Amino acid sequence: MLASFLRERDDALGNGSHLSHSRINRYLLCPEQYRLYYLEKLRPTVPPAALVFGQIVHQALAALVAQKVDPVRHFHDSWGMLKGVPLDFNQRESWEKLSASGEGLLAKFASEEFPKLSHIESVERPFTLKITSLDSPFVGVIDLVAEVEGKRTVADWKTAGSAFDEHEAAMSDQLTAYKLSEPAAEQLALCVLVKTKEPQILWHLTDRTGDRLVEYLNKVGYVAREIAAGRFYKRPGLWCAWCDFLPVCLGDKRKAGETLVTVP
Ligand code: SF4
């Protein structure tokens, strides 16, 4: 079961030579991290609890919106199966705290946010774009296409430890990629489920102009050419502190052997 949480959702769609928001984003953060993740196929032996939690919340939201399944029960059953399973919790997290947080957030979403949705067109919908300027298909998964308070909206669900800043939706490359797939959408949204003691759900609405789409496609093309040319290099920064591959970059073979595993 845990193996499925180690795979990015859009990665399950392509044949390995595809492009996606996740791939471009990881390359831009650190090309060496991209190489270790996608080419060496290294993954943490113990998955991050926040990642697993986020995916289970996603699944519960999808079950609610697509099939009207009780999301709290859905989450409770899935998260319950992981009690006692090794997960990498940060200092502020525990299985119990995330359990309470997930149930609180999903109950709030079901009672306060779900009624705002109408004309639900799709949930967790995969897309593949063949763009003439790119040699490989660009794939992704759109969480939700529906009317939000009367406007046709393409939305991405996020779980986060703190509220997003207002600029994040406006700057999100993921929402730009969604807009490429759904050009007729009236607006784009990040729906952020914040894991604070008192559950918060915040919608951040935005849109994209044609110029922004062209700008993003130019960036994707640039990164795709770098990847195809095999240009991978370390890009050290603050993010190394939470990078799974730090033992590899430090040459610590013993720790790398203990904390990383190669996936098929
Ligand atoms: S530790 Fe830093 S330099 Fe090494 S792969 Fe991770 S992000 Fe890149």
PDB file of C-alpha atoms in Angstrom, residues 64-175:
ATOM      1  CA  LEU A  64     -17.138  12.753  -1.494  1.00  0.00           C
ATOM      2  CA  VAL A  65     -17.401  14.845  -4.636  1.00  0.00           C
ATOM      3  CA  ALA A  66     -17.608  11.977  -7.156  1.00  0.00           C
ATOM      4  CA  GLN A  67     -19.680   9.443  -5.196  1.00  0.00           C
ATOM      5  CA  LYS A  68     -21.057  11.311  -2.159  1.00  0.00           C
ATOM      6  CA  VAL A  69     -19.152   8.944   0.118  1.00  0.00           C
ATOM      7  CA  ASP A  70     -18.740  10.168   3.720  1.00  0.00           C
ATOM      8  CA  PRO A  71     -15.188  11.616   3.563  1.00  0.00           C
ATOM      9  CA  VAL A  72     -14.607  11.365   7.309  1.00  0.00           C
ATOM     10  CA  ARG A  73     -15.361   7.642   7.288  1.00  0.00           C
ATOM     11  CA  HIS A  74     -13.232   7.191   4.123  1.00  0.00           C
ATOM     12  CA  PHE A  75     -10.290   8.968   5.748  1.00  0.00           C
ATOM     13  CA  HIS A  76     -10.787   7.179   9.079  1.00  0.00           C
ATOM     14  CA  ASP A  77     -10.640   3.759   7.378  1.00  0.00           C
ATOM     15  CA  SER A  78      -7.565   4.533   5.216  1.00  0.00           C
ATOM     16  CA  TRP A  79      -5.575   6.391   7.874  1.00  0.00           C
ATOM     17  CA  GLY A  80      -6.532   3.744  10.437  1.00  0.00           C
ATOM     18  CA  MET A  81      -4.821   1.076   8.329  1.00  0.00           C
ATOM     19  CA  LEU A  82      -1.556   2.985   8.738  1.00  0.00           C
ATOM     20  CA  LYS A  83      -1.545   3.055  12.540  1.00  0.00           C
ATOM     21  CA  GLY A  84       1.767   1.537  13.606  1.00  0.00           C
ATOM     22  CA  VAL A  85       3.189   1.600  10.049  1.00  0.00           C
ATOM     23  CA  PRO A  86       6.526   3.488   9.952  1.00  0.00           C
ATOM     24  CA  LEU A  87       5.989   7.018   8.621  1.00  0.00           C
ATOM     25  CA  ASP A  88       8.314   9.994   8.878  1.00  0.00           C
ATOM     26  CA  PHE A  89       6.498  12.467  11.165  1.00  0.00           C
ATOM     27  CA  ASN A  90       7.913  15.940  11.774  1.00  0.00           C
ATOM     28  CA  GLN A  91       8.325  17.173  15.339  1.00  0.00           C
ATOM     29  CA  ARG A  92       4.834  18.668  15.523  1.00  0.00           C
ATOM     30  CA  GLU A  93       3.050  15.658  14.001  1.00  0.00           C
ATOM     31  CA  SER A  94       1.900  12.262  15.225  1.00  0.00           C
ATOM     32  CA  TRP A  95      -0.507   9.652  13.868  1.00  0.00           C
ATOM     33  CA  GLU A  96      -3.105  10.801  16.426  1.00  0.00           C
ATOM     34  CA  LYS A  97      -2.735  14.525  15.643  1.00  0.00           C
ATOM     35  CA  LEU A  98      -3.036  13.960  11.901  1.00  0.00           C
ATOM     36  CA  SER A  99      -6.001  11.669  12.490  1.00  0.00           C
ATOM     37  CA  ALA A 100      -7.866  14.424  14.347  1.00  0.00           C
ATOM     38  CA  SER A 101      -6.768  17.023  11.803  1.00  0.00           C
ATOM     39  CA  GLY A 102      -7.929  14.954   8.800  1.00  0.00           C
ATOM     40  CA  GLU A 103     -11.313  14.197  10.319  1.00  0.00           C
ATOM     41  CA  GLY A 104     -11.850  17.837  11.339  1.00  0.00           C
ATOM     42  CA  LEU A 105     -10.889  19.199   7.931  1.00  0.00           C
ATOM     43  CA  LEU A 106     -13.008  16.734   5.995  1.00  0.00           C
ATOM     44  CA  ALA A 107     -16.063  17.268   8.210  1.00  0.00           C
ATOM     45  CA  LYS A 108     -15.682  21.023   7.658  1.00  0.00           C
ATOM     46  CA  PHE A 109     -15.270  20.586   3.896  1.00  0.00           C
ATOM     47  CA  ALA A 110     -18.371  18.378   3.691  1.00  0.00           C
ATOM     48  CA  SER A 111     -20.580  20.778   5.666  1.00  0.00           C
ATOM     49  CA  GLU A 112     -19.284  24.180   4.511  1.00  0.00           C
ATOM     50  CA  GLU A 113     -17.451  23.868   1.162  1.00  0.00           C
ATOM     51  CA  PHE A 114     -19.136  21.001  -0.669  1.00  0.00           C
ATOM     52  CA  PRO A 115     -22.478  22.877  -0.820  1.00  0.00           C
ATOM     53  CA  LYS A 116     -20.700  25.698  -2.749  1.00  0.00           C
ATOM     54  CA  LEU A 117     -19.953  23.280  -5.632  1.00  0.00           C
ATOM     55  CA  SER A 118     -22.363  22.661  -8.519  1.00  0.00           C
ATOM     56  CA  HIS A 119     -22.202  21.273 -12.084  1.00  0.00           C
ATOM     57  CA  ILE A 120     -19.403  18.918 -11.130  1.00  0.00           C
ATOM     58  CA  GLU A 121     -17.727  17.853 -14.388  1.00  0.00           C
ATOM     59  CA  SER A 122     -14.784  15.786 -13.226  1.00  0.00           C
ATOM     60  CA  VAL A 123     -12.773  14.681 -10.235  1.00  0.00           C
ATOM     61  CA  GLU A 124      -9.147  13.525 -10.434  1.00  0.00           C
ATOM     62  CA  ARG A 125      -9.233  13.739 -14.229  1.00  0.00           C
ATOM     63  CA  PRO A 126      -6.027  12.798 -16.068  1.00  0.00           C
ATOM     64  CA  PHE A 127      -5.009  14.835 -19.121  1.00  0.00           C
ATOM     65  CA  THR A 128      -2.367  14.477 -21.817  1.00  0.00           C
ATOM     66  CA  LEU A 129      -1.361  17.449 -23.958  1.00  0.00           C
ATOM     67  CA  LYS A 130       0.533  17.099 -27.215  1.00  0.00           C
ATOM     68  CA  ILE A 131       2.168  20.477 -27.738  1.00  0.00           C
ATOM     69  CA  THR A 132       3.973  21.087 -31.013  1.00  0.00           C
ATOM     70  CA  SER A 133       6.920  22.860 -29.391  1.00  0.00           C
ATOM     71  CA  LEU A 134       7.580  19.884 -27.061  1.00  0.00           C
ATOM     72  CA  ASP A 135       8.940  16.487 -28.119  1.00  0.00           C
ATOM     73  CA  SER A 136       7.218  14.658 -25.249  1.00  0.00           C
ATOM     74  CA  PRO A 137       3.580  14.697 -24.086  1.00  0.00           C
ATOM     75  CA  PHE A 138       2.742  16.825 -21.053  1.00  0.00           C
ATOM     76  CA  VAL A 139       0.549  14.962 -18.561  1.00  0.00           C
ATOM     77  CA  GLY A 140      -1.263  15.831 -15.354  1.00  0.00           C
ATOM     78  CA  VAL A 141      -4.250  15.153 -13.129  1.00  0.00           C
ATOM     79  CA  ILE A 142      -6.824  17.878 -12.412  1.00  0.00           C
ATOM     80  CA  ASP A 143      -8.377  17.491  -8.963  1.00  0.00           C
ATOM     81  CA  LEU A 144     -11.708  19.161  -9.707  1.00  0.00           C
ATOM     82  CA  VAL A 145     -13.629  20.862 -12.512  1.00  0.00           C
ATOM     83  CA  ALA A 146     -16.901  22.313 -11.191  1.00  0.00           C
ATOM     84  CA  GLU A 147     -18.791  25.540 -10.669  1.00  0.00           C
ATOM     85  CA  VAL A 148     -17.680  27.299  -7.494  1.00  0.00           C
ATOM     86  CA  GLU A 149     -20.263  29.900  -6.492  1.00  0.00           C
ATOM     87  CA  GLY A 150     -21.507  29.975 -10.089  1.00  0.00           C
ATOM     88  CA  LYS A 151     -18.154  30.143 -11.959  1.00  0.00           C
ATOM     89  CA  ARG A 152     -16.641  27.250 -13.914  1.00  0.00           C
ATOM     90  CA  THR A 153     -13.518  26.559 -11.893  1.00  0.00           C
ATOM     91  CA  VAL A 154     -10.481  24.312 -12.159  1.00  0.00           C
ATOM     92  CA  ALA A 155      -9.266  23.571  -8.648  1.00  0.00           C
ATOM     93  CA  ASP A 156      -6.369  21.904  -6.917  1.00  0.00           C
ATOM     94  CA  TRP A 157      -6.726  20.617  -3.361  1.00  0.00           C
ATOM     95  CA  LYS A 158      -3.785  21.197  -1.036  1.00  0.00           C
ATOM     96  CA  THR A 159      -3.131  20.168   2.540  1.00  0.00           C
ATOM     97  CA  ALA A 160      -0.701  22.447   4.345  1.00  0.00           C
ATOM     98  CA  GLY A 161       0.675  23.148   7.807  1.00  0.00           C
ATOM     99  CA  SER A 162      -0.045  26.876   7.514  1.00  0.00           C
ATOM    100  CA  ALA A 163      -2.142  29.192   5.355  1.00  0.00           C
ATOM    101  CA  PHE A 164      -0.846  30.042   1.890  1.00  0.00           C
ATOM    102  CA  ASP A 165       0.242  33.578   1.038  1.00  0.00           C
ATOM    103  CA  GLU A 166      -2.045  35.402  -1.356  1.00  0.00           C
ATOM    104  CA  HIS A 167       0.518  35.425  -4.210  1.00  0.00           C
ATOM    105  CA  GLU A 168       0.841  31.625  -4.291  1.00  0.00           C
ATOM    106  CA  ALA A 169      -2.216  30.928  -6.455  1.00  0.00           C
ATOM    107  CA  ALA A 170      -1.253  33.745  -8.838  1.00  0.00           C
ATOM    108  CA  MET A 171       2.245  32.296  -9.205  1.00  0.00           C
ATOM    109  CA  SER A 172       1.391  28.569  -9.205  1.00  0.00           C
ATOM    110  CA  ASP A 173       2.845  26.736 -12.213  1.00  0.00           C
ATOM    111  CA  GLN A 174       0.531  23.838 -11.424  1.00  0.00           C
ATOM    112  CA  LEU A 175      -2.535  26.024 -11.998  1.00  0.00           C
TER     113      LEU A 175
END
